[in-house]
Every structure is written in structure tokens, then in C-alpha cells.
mmCIF file of C-alpha atoms in Angstrom:
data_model
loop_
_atom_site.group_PDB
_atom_site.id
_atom_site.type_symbol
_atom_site.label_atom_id
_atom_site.label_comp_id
_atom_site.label_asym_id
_atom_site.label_seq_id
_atom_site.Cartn_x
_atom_site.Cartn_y
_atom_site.Cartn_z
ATOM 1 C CA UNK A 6 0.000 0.000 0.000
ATOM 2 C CA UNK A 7 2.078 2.208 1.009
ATOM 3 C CA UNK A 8 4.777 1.097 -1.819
ATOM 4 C CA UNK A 9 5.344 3.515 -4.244
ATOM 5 C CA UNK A 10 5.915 2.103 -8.101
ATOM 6 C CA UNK A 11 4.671 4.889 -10.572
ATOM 7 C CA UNK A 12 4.561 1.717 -12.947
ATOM 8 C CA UNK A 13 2.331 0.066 -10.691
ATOM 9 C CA UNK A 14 -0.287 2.828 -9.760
ATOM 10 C CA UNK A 15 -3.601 1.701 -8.934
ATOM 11 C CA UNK A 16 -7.111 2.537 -10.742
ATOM 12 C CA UNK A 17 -7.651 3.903 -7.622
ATOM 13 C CA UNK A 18 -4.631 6.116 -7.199
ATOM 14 C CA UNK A 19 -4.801 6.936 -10.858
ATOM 15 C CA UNK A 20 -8.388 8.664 -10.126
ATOM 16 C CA UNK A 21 -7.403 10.600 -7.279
ATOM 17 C CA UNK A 22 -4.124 11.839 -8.896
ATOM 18 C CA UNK A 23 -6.546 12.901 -11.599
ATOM 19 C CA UNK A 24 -9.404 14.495 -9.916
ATOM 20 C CA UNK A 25 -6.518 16.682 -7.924
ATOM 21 C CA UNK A 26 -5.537 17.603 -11.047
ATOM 22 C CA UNK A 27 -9.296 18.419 -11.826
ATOM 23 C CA UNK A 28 -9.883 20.449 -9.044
ATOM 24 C CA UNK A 29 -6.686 22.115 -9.172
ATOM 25 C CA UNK A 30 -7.286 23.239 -13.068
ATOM 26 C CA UNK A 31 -10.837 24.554 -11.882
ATOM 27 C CA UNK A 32 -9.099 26.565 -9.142
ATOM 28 C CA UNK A 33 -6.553 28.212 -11.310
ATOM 29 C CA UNK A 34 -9.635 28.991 -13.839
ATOM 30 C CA UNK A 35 -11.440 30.583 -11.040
ATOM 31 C CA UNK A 36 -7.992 32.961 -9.916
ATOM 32 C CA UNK A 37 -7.175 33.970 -13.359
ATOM 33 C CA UNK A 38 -10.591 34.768 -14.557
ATOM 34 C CA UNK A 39 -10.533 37.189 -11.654
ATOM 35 C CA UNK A 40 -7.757 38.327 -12.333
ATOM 36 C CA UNK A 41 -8.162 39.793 -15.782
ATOM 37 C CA UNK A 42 -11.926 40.397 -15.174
ATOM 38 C CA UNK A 43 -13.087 38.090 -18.039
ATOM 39 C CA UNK A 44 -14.508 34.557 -18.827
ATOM 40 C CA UNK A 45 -12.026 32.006 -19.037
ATOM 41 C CA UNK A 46 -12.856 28.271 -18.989
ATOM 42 C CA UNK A 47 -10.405 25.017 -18.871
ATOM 43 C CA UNK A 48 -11.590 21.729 -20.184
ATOM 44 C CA UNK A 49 -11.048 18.492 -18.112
ATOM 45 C CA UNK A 50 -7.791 18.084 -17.867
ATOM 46 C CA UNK A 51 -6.247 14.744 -19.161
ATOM 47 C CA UNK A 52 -3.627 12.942 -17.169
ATOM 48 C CA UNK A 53 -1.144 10.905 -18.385
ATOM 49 C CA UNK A 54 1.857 8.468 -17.065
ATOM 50 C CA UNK A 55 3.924 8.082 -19.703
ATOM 51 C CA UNK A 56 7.757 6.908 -20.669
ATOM 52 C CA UNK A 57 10.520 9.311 -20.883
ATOM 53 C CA UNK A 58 11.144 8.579 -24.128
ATOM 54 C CA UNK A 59 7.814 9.603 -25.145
ATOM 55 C CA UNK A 60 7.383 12.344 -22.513
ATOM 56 C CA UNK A 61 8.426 15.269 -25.155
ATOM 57 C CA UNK A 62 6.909 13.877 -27.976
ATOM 58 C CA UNK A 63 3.535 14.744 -26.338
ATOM 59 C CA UNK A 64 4.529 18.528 -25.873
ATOM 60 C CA UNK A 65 5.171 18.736 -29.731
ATOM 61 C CA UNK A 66 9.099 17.571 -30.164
ATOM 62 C CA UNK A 67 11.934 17.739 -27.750
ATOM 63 C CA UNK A 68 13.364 20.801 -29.629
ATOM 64 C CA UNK A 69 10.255 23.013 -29.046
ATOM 65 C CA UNK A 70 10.604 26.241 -27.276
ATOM 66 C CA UNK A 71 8.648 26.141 -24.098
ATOM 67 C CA UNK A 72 8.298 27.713 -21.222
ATOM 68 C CA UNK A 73 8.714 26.288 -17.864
ATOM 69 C CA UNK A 74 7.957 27.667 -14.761
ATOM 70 C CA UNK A 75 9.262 25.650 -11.660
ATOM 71 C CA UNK A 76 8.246 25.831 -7.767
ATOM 72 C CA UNK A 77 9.617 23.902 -4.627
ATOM 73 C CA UNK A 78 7.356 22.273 -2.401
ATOM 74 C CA UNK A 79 7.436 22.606 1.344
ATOM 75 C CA UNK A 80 5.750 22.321 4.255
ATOM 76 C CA UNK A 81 4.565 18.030 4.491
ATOM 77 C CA UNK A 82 5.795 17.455 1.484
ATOM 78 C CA UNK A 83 9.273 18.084 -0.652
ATOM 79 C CA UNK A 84 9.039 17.997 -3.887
ATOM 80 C CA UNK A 85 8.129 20.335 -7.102
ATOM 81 C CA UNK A 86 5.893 21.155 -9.473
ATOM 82 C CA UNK A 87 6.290 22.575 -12.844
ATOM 83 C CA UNK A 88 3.880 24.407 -15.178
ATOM 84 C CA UNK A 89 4.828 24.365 -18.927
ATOM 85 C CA UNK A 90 3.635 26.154 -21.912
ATOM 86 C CA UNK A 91 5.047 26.426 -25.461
ATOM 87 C CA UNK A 92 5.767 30.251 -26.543
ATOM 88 C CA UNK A 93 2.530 30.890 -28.186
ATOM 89 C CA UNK A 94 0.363 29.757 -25.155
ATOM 90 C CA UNK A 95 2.534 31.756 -23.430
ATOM 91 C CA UNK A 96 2.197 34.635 -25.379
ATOM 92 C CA UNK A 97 -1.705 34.314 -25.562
ATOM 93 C CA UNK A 98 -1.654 33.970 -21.350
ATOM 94 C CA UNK A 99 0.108 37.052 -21.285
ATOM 95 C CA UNK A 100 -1.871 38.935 -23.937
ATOM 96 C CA UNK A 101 -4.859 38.322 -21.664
ATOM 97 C CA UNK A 102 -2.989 38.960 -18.735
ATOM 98 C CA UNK A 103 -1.387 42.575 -19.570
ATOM 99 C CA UNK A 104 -4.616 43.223 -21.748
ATOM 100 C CA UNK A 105 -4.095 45.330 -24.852
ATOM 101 C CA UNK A 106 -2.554 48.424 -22.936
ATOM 102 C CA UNK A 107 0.633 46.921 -22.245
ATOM 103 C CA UNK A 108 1.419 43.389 -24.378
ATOM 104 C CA UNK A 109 3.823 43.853 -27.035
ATOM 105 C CA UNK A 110 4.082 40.061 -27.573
ATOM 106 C CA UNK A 111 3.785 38.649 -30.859
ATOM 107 C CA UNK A 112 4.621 35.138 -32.325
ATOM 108 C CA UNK A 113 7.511 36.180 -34.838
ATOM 109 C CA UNK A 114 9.767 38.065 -31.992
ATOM 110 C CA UNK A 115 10.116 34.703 -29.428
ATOM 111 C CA UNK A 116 11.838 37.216 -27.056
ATOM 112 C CA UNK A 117 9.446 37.921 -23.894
ATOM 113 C CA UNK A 118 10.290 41.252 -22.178
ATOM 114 C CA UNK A 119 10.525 41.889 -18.328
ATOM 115 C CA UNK A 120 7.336 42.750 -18.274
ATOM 116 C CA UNK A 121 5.914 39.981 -20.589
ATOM 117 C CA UNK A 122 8.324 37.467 -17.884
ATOM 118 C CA UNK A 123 6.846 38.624 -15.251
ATOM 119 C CA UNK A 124 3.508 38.432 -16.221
ATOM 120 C CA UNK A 125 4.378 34.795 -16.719
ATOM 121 C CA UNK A 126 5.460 34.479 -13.537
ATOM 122 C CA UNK A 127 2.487 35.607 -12.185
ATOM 123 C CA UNK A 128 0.228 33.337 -13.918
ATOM 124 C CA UNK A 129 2.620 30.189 -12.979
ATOM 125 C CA UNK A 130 1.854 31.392 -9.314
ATOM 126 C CA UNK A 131 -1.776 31.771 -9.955
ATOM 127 C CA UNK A 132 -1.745 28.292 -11.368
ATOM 128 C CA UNK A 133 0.426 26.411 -9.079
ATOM 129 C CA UNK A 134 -1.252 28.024 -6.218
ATOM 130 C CA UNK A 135 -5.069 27.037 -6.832
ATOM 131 C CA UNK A 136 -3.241 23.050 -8.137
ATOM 132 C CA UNK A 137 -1.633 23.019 -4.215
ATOM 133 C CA UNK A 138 -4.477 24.334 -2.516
ATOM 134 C CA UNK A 139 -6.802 21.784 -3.527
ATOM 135 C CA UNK A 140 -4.171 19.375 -3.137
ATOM 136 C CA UNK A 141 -4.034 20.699 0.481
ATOM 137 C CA UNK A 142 -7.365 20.949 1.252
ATOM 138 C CA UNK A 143 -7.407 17.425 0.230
ATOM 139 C CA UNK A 144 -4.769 15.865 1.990
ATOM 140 C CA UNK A 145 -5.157 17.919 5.271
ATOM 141 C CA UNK A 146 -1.428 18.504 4.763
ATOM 142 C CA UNK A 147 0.689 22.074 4.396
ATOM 143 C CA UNK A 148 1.892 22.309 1.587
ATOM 144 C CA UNK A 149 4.452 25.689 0.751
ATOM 145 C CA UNK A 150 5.819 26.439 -2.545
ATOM 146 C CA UNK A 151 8.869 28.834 -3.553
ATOM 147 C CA UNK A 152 8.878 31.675 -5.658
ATOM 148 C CA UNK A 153 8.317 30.553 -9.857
ATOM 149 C CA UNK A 154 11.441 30.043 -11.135
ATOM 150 C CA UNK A 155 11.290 30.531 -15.082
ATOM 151 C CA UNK A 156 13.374 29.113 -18.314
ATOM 152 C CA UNK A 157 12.532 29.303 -21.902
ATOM 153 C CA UNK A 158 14.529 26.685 -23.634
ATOM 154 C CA UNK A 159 13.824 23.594 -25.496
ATOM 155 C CA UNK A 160 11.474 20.989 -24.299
ATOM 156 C CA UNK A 161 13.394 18.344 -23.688
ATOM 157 C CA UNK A 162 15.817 20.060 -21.488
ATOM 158 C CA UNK A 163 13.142 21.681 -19.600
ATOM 159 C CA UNK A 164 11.251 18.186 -19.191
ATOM 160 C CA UNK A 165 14.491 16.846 -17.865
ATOM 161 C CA UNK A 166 14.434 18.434 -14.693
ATOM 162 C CA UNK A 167 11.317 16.663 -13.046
ATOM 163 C CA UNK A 168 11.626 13.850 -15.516
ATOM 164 C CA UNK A 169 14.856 12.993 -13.106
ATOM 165 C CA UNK A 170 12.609 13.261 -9.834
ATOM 166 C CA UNK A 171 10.607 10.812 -11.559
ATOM 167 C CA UNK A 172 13.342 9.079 -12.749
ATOM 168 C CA UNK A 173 14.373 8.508 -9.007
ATOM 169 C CA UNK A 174 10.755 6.753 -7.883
ATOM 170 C CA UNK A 175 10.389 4.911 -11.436
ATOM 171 C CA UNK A 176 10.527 4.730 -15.291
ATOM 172 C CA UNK A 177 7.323 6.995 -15.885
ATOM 173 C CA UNK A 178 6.599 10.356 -15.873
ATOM 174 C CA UNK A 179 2.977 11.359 -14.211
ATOM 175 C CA UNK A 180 2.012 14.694 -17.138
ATOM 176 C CA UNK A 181 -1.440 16.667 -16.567
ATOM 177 C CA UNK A 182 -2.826 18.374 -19.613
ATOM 178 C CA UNK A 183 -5.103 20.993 -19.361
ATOM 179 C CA UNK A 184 -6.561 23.481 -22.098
ATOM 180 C CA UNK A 185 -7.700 26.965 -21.527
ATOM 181 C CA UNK A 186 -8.272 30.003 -22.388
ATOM 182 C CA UNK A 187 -10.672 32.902 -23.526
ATOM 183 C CA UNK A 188 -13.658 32.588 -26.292
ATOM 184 C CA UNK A 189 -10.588 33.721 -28.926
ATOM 185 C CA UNK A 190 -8.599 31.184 -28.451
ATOM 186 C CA UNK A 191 -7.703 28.286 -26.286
ATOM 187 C CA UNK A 192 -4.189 26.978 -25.590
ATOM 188 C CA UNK A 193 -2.595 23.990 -23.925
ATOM 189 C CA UNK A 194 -0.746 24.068 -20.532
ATOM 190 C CA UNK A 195 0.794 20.935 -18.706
ATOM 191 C CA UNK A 196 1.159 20.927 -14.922
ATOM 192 C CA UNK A 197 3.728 18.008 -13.479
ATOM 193 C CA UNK A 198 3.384 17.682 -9.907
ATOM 194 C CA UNK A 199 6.581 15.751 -8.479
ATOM 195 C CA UNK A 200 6.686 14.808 -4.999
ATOM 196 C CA UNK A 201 9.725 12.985 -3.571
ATOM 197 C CA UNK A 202 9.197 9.368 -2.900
ATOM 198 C CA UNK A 203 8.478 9.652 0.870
ATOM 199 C CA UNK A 204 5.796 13.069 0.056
ATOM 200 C CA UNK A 205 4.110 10.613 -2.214
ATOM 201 C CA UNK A 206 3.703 8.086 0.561
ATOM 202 C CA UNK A 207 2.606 10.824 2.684
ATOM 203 C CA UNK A 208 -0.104 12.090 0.127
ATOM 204 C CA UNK A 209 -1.622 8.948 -1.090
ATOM 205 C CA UNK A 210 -1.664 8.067 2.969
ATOM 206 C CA UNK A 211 -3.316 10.526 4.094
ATOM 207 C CA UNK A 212 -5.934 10.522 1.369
ATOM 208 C CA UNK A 213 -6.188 6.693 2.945
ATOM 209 C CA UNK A 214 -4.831 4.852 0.010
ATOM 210 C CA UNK B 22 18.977 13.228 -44.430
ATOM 211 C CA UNK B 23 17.581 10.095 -42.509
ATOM 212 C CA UNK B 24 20.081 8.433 -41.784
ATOM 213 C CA UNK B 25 20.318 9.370 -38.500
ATOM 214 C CA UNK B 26 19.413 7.672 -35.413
ATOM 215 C CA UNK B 27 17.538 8.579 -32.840
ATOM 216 C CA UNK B 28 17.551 8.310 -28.818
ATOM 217 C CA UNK B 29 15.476 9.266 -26.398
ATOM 218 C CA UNK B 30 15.487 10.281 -22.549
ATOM 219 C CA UNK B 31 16.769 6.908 -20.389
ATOM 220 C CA UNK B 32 17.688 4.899 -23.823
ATOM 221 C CA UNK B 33 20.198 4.237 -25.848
ATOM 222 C CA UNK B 34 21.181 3.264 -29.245
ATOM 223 C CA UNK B 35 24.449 2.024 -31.307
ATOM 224 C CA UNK B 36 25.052 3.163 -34.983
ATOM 225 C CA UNK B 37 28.053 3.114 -37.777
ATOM 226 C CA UNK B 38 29.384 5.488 -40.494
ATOM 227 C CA UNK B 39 27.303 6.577 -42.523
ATOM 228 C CA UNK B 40 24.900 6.582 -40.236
ATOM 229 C CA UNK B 41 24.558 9.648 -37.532
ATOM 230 C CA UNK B 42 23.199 9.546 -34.271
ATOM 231 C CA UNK B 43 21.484 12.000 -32.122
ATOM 232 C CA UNK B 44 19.612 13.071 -28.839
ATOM 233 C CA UNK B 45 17.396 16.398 -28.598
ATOM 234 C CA UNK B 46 16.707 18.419 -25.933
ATOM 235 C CA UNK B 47 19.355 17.434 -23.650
ATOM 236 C CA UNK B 48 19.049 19.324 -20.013
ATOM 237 C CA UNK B 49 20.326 18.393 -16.790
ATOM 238 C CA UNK B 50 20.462 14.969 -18.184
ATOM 239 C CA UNK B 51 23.717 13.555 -20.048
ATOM 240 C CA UNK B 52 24.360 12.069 -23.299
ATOM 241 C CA UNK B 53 27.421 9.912 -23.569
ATOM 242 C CA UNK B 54 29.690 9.216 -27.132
ATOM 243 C CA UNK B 55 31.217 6.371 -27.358
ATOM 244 C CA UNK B 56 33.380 5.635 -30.295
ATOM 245 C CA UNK B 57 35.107 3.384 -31.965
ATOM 246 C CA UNK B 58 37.822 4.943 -34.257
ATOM 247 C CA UNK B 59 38.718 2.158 -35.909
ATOM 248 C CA UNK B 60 35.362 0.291 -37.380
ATOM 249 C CA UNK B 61 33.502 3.814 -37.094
ATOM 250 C CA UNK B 62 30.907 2.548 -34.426
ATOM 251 C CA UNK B 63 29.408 5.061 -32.093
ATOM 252 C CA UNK B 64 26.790 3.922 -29.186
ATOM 253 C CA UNK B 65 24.948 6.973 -27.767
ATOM 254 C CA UNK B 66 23.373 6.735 -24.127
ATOM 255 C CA UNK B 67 20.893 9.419 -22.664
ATOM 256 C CA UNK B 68 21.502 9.050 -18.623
ATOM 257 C CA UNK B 69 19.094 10.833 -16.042
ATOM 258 C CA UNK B 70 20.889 10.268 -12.909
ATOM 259 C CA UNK B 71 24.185 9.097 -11.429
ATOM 260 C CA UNK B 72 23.835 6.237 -9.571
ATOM 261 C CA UNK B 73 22.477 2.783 -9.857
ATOM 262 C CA UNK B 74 22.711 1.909 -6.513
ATOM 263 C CA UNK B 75 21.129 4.724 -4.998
ATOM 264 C CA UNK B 76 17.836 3.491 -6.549
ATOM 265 C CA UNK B 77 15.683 0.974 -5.526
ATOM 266 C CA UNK B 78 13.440 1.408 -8.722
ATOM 267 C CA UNK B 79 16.496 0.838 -11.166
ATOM 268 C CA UNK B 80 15.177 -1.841 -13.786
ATOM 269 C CA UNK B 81 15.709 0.597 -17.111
ATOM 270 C CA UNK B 82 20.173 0.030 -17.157
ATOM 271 C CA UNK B 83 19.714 2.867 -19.513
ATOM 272 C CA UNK B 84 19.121 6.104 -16.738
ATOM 273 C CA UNK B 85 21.893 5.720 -14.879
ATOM 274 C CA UNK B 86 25.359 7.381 -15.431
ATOM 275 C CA UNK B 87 27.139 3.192 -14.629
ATOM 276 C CA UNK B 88 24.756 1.058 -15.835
ATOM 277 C CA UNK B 89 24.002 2.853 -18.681
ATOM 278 C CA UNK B 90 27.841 3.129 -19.751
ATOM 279 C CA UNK B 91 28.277 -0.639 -18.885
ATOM 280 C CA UNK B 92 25.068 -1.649 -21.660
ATOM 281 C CA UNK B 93 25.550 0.546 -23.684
ATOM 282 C CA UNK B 94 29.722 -0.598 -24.222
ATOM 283 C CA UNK B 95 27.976 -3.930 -24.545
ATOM 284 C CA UNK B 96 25.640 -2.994 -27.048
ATOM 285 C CA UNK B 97 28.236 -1.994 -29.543
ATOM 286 C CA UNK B 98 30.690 -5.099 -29.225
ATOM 287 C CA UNK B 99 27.658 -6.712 -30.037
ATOM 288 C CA UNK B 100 28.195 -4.978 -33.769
ATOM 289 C CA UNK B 101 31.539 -5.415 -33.857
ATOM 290 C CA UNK B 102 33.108 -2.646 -31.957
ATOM 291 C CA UNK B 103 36.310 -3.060 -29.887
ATOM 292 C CA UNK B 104 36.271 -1.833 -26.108
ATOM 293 C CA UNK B 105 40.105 -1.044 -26.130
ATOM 294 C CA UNK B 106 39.847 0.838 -28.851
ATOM 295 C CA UNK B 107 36.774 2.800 -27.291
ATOM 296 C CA UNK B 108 36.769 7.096 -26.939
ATOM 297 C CA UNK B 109 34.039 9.152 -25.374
ATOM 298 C CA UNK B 110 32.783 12.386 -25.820
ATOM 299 C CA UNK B 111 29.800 13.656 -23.665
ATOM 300 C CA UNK B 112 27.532 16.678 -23.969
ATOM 301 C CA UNK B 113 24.747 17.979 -21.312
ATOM 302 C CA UNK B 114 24.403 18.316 -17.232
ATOM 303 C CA UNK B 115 22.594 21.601 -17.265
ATOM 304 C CA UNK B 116 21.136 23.427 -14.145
ATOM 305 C CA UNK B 117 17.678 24.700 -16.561
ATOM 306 C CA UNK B 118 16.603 26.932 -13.658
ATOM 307 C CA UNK B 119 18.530 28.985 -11.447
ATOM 308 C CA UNK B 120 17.615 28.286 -7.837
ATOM 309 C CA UNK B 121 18.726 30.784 -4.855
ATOM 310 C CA UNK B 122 18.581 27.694 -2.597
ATOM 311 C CA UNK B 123 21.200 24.894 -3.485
ATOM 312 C CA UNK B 124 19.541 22.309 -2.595
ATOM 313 C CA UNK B 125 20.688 18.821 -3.459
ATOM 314 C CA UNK B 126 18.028 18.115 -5.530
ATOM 315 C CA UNK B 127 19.141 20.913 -8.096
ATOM 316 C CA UNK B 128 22.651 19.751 -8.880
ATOM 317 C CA UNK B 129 21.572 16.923 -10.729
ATOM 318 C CA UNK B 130 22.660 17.996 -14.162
ATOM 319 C CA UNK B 131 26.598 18.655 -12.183
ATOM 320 C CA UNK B 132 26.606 15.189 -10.097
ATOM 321 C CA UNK B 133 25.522 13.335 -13.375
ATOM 322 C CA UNK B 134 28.501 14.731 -14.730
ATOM 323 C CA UNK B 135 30.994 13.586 -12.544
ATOM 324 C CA UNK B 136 29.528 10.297 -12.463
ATOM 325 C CA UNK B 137 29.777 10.041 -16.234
ATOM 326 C CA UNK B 138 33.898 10.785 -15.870
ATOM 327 C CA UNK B 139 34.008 8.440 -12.534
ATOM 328 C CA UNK B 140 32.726 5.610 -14.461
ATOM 329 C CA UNK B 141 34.702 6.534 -17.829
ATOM 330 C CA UNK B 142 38.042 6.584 -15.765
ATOM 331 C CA UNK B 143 37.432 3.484 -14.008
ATOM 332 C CA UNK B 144 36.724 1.615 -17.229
ATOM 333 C CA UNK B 145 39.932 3.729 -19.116
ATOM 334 C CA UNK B 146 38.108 5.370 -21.684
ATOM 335 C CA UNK B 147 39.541 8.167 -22.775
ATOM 336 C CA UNK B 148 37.200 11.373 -22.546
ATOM 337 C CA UNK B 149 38.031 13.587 -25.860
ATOM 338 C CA UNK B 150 35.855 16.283 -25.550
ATOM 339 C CA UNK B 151 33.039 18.223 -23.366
ATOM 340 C CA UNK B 152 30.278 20.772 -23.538
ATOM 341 C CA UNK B 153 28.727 20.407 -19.587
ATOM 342 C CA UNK B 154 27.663 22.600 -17.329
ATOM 343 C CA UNK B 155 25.918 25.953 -17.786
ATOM 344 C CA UNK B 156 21.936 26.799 -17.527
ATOM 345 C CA UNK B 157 20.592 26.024 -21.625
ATOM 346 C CA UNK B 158 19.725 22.783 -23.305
ATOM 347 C CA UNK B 159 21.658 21.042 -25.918
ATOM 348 C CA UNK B 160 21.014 18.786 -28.857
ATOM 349 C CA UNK B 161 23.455 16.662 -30.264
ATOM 350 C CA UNK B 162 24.664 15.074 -33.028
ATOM 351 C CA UNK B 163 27.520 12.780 -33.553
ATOM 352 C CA UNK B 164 28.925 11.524 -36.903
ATOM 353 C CA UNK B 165 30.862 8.591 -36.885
ATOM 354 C CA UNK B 166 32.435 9.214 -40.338
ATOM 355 C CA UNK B 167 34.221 12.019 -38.488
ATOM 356 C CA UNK B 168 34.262 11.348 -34.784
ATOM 357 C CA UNK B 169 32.653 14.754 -34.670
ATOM 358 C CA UNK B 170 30.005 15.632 -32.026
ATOM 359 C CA UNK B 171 27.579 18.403 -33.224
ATOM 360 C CA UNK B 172 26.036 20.626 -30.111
ATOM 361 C CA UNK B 173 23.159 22.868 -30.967
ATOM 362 C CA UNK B 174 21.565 24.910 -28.675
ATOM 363 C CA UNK B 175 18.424 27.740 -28.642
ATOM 364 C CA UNK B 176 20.228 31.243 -29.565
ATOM 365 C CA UNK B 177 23.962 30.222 -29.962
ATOM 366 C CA UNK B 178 26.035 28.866 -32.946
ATOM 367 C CA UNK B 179 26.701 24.860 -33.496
ATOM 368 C CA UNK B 180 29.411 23.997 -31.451
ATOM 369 C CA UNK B 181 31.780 21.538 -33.078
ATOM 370 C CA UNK B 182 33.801 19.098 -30.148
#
């Protein structure tokens, strides 16, 4: 029970991984909708375990330029948790975020500026926060995070980082998919939630798995 | 064009001239070249972490820095490549994000690294050539025709090792 094999994960453990990751998504939803004072809606989010191998392909290629914005876990649980999305999600999020006053972002200049990276920031806290607050209120466990820590690089490379925490409890890689965005346009972000080994236990025990 | 190989995250794969071989996205994780001059093999091994035995969870040889070496050395005798005559070049062990803490956890890309050398020196392979370290990702591409690694990264020229 209290064994943790990512290869091995139950139905059971599989659903609640899932539904966090459901509740989590609707959170976030809820904050940034607030935050830019319009409608914003996220569809189910879709969770996948996959190999490392294949982990990239998912995201569009290892080479893709994405964005990944990276947060330690405190509190009950070590760990971190990631939020990822390629440029032009990115540049959408922060469209919406900055409004049309401020965004200078467009698809053919990849550079963000200070602004533009900050507003990302901002959003990766948004997001992360309302993911670990349900994940809180469901475990009955305090859970901290650190400030976002952001790189733009290729896919791959940024993958590598929690695919290595995962890499330490198993061969597979635990990926939540979510889509969002405004009635314009919707985009894809992925969330990866990486606990260490004995923060799993401590999650899936207190959830009384 | 297509003759070149691929390998992904925790694999490896084995390939000889004229065939290339390559790994993309490379980040704190490490690929490792070995090559053997003479018949033109090259085996190419993308390692996430040091250390076997650290790992309870350590069926896939492939992720680690020793096993990974030790299979993948295997893999190319198995086509005809010589260990004596065997080289290495390796490419990768970023830190992607730039933590204020320096926690243990972070180092990764550094520790796989030095496990990489540890377990070349032990087995005397000679280590030609390096591009570690630093905070980008790297893709690589290795030609045995040439012995030539090929390290491309987002915003900076090809590097040739």
C-alpha cells in the first residue's frame, strides 16, 4: 500500500491523482478569470503516465521552445511542481494577462520582455497556487511552494528536470494536460506535480490509500 | 537526411558510419559518445541520474550514469566494436533553472557529470571532448564518419567538439 511504483499505480490512485488535477485546473480557472476580469474556462484536464522517451513527444518535439515555470514544495511534502507552456500559449496567457494596454508580444519576436516574464510568472503562481491548494485541502497537509522560477529553452531540457525526480521513484513520468483560455482562443498548458518518494507516501496516505 | 538515429530520454542506441546519431533536448540529463575509431561505431546513451545503486526502482540500465555506460559498451561489441579501442565524448548536465537555494536536488545535471567521468576513468576510456555545465539545453549530433560531435543549442552557434 504504502509502496510507491509509478509503474504500478492503482485505478484507484490513478483517479485521485486525476481528480486533484481536476480540481486544481478549476481553481486556477477561477484565480485567473478574476484576475483579468473576463470569462475564461479550462476543459477536463487529461492525465497521463507516460515513458521518458515519449514524454516530449507529447509537448510537440523535444526541440520546441517552451516555457517552464518551476516551484519547490514545502511544508509536508518536498518535492516540485512545474507548469509548462510552449511560446505561443505563453504569449496568448500574457496577452490576456497585460490586456491590450501593455502586451507587445507577438509570435515572430520569441523574445518575452521583463514585463511579458513577469507576467508569466504571475500566472505560474496563480496556477500552481489554486493546483496546491486543492491538493491541500485534500490531503489535510501544508503544503508551501517557492517563488516561480522561469526558463525558456527547449522541451526536452526543460522536461528533464522533473523527468529525473521521476526518474528517481520509477521509469514513468505522471504529465497533466489541461486546455484553456478565452472565447478567442484556447491553448494547452501541462502541470507536473513531483513529490519525492516519501511526500508521495505521505499524500496517497493521508488521502487513505 | 535520414540516416540518423535517434535516442530518447533513459535509452540508448548504437550506430556506424554513414549513419549519424542524435539526442534532442538534452538538459540536466547527459548524453554519452562512445566511439570506436577504428570500425567507425558510435553507441549513444541518454543518462538521467548518477547512480544505480542509490535506486531501488532501477530496472531501465539505460538512466543511470554506470549502468548505462556498462550496456551501452555492450551494445556496440555486439556490432563489432572493440572496447580497447573505445573514446568518449559527452555533452549535457545543465542546471535549466537557477535556484537561490542549493539544494541537493538541483545539482543533478553537475553530479551526473561527474559520475559520467568516474565511471569513464574506471573503465579507461579516454574522454576527448566536453560541452557540460551551464543553464541552456543542448542537442546533439555525432557523426561517426568524423568522430565529430555536433552541439546545438536555442540562440547560440553549433558547437563543433
Amino acid at each position: 500500500m504504502s509502496d510507491i511504483d509509478l509503474n504500478g499505480i492503482s485505478n484507484m490512485q490513478y483517479d485521485v491523482l486525476r481528480e486533484i488535477g481536476n480540481i486544481g485546473a478549476g481553481n486556477a480557472t477561477t484565480a485567473l478569470s478574476q484576475m483579468i476580469n473576463a470569462k475564461i474556462s479550462m476543459e477536463v484536464p487529461n492525465v497521463e503516465l507516460l515513458e521518458f522517451k515519449e514524454l516530449s513527444e507529447i509537448v510537440g518535439g523535444a526541440e520546441r521552445i517552451v516555457i517552464g515555470i518551476l516551484f519547490t514544495l514545502g511544508g509536508d511534502i518536498d518535492g516540485m511542481m512545474m507548469f509548462m507552456v510552449d511560446q505561443d500559449a505563453g504569449g496568448h496567457l500574457v496577452n490576456l494577462l497585460l490586456g491590450n494596454l501593455q502586451s507587445t508580444y507577438d509570435k515572430d519576436s520569441s523574445e518575452f520582455t521583463e514585463m511579458e516574464q513577469s507576467a508569466l510568472n504571475e500566472i505560474g503562481n496563480i496556477i500552481a497556487g489554486a493546483y496546491l491548494s486543492s491538493l491541500s485541502t485534500l490531503t489535510n497537509l501544508t503544503i508551501t511552494s517557492s517563488i516561480p522560477y522561469m526558463a525558456i529553452d527547449m522541451a526536452g531540457a526543460i522536461l528533464s528536470v522533473p523527468a529525473i525526480e521521476f526518474g528517481k521513484i520509477g521509469d514513468k513520468a505522471l504529465l497533466i494536460e489541461t486546455e484553456f483560455g478565452n472565447i478567442d482562443k484556447m491553448v494547452n498548458g501541462y502541470f507536473i506535480l513531483i513529490p519525492t518518494i516519501n511526500s508521495y507516501k505521505a499524500i496517497l496516505k493521508s488521502l487513505g490509500l | 537526411m535520414d540516416k540518423t538515429i535517434k535516442v530518447g530520454m533513459a535509452d540508448a542506441n548504437v550506430c556506424k558510419s554513414p549513419y549519424a546519431i542524435t539526442t534532442l533536448g538534452l538538459g540536466s540529463c547527459v548524453g554519452i559518445v562512445l566511439y570506436d575509431p577504428v570500425c567507425k561505431i558510435a553507441g549513444l546513451a541518454h543518462i538521467m541520474l548518477p547512480d544505480s545503486t542509490k535506486i531501488i526502482n532501477n530496472s531501465n540500465k539505460y538512466k543511470f550514469a554506470d549502468t548505462g555506460i556498462d550496456i551501452l559498451i555492450r551494445d556496440m561489441e555486439n556490432i563489432g566494436a572493440s572496447k580497447r579501442n573505445l573514446v568518449a565524448k559527452i555533452a549535457g548536465g545543465a542546471q535549466m533553472f537557477s535556484f537561490s537555494n542549493n539544494f541537493e536536488m538541483m545539482r543533478i545535471g553537475e553530479r551526473n557529470v561527474i559520475a559520467t567521468k568516474d565511471k569513464l576513468n574506471k573503465l579507461g576510456i579516454r574522454l576527448l571532448a566536453e560541452d557540460t555545465g551551464a543553464n541552456y539545453g543542448r542537442t546533439i549530433v555525432f557523426y561517426p564518419e568524423t568522430g565529430l560531435l555536433h552541439v546545438k543549442s536555442v540562440g547560440k552557434d553549433l558547437k563543433i567538439i
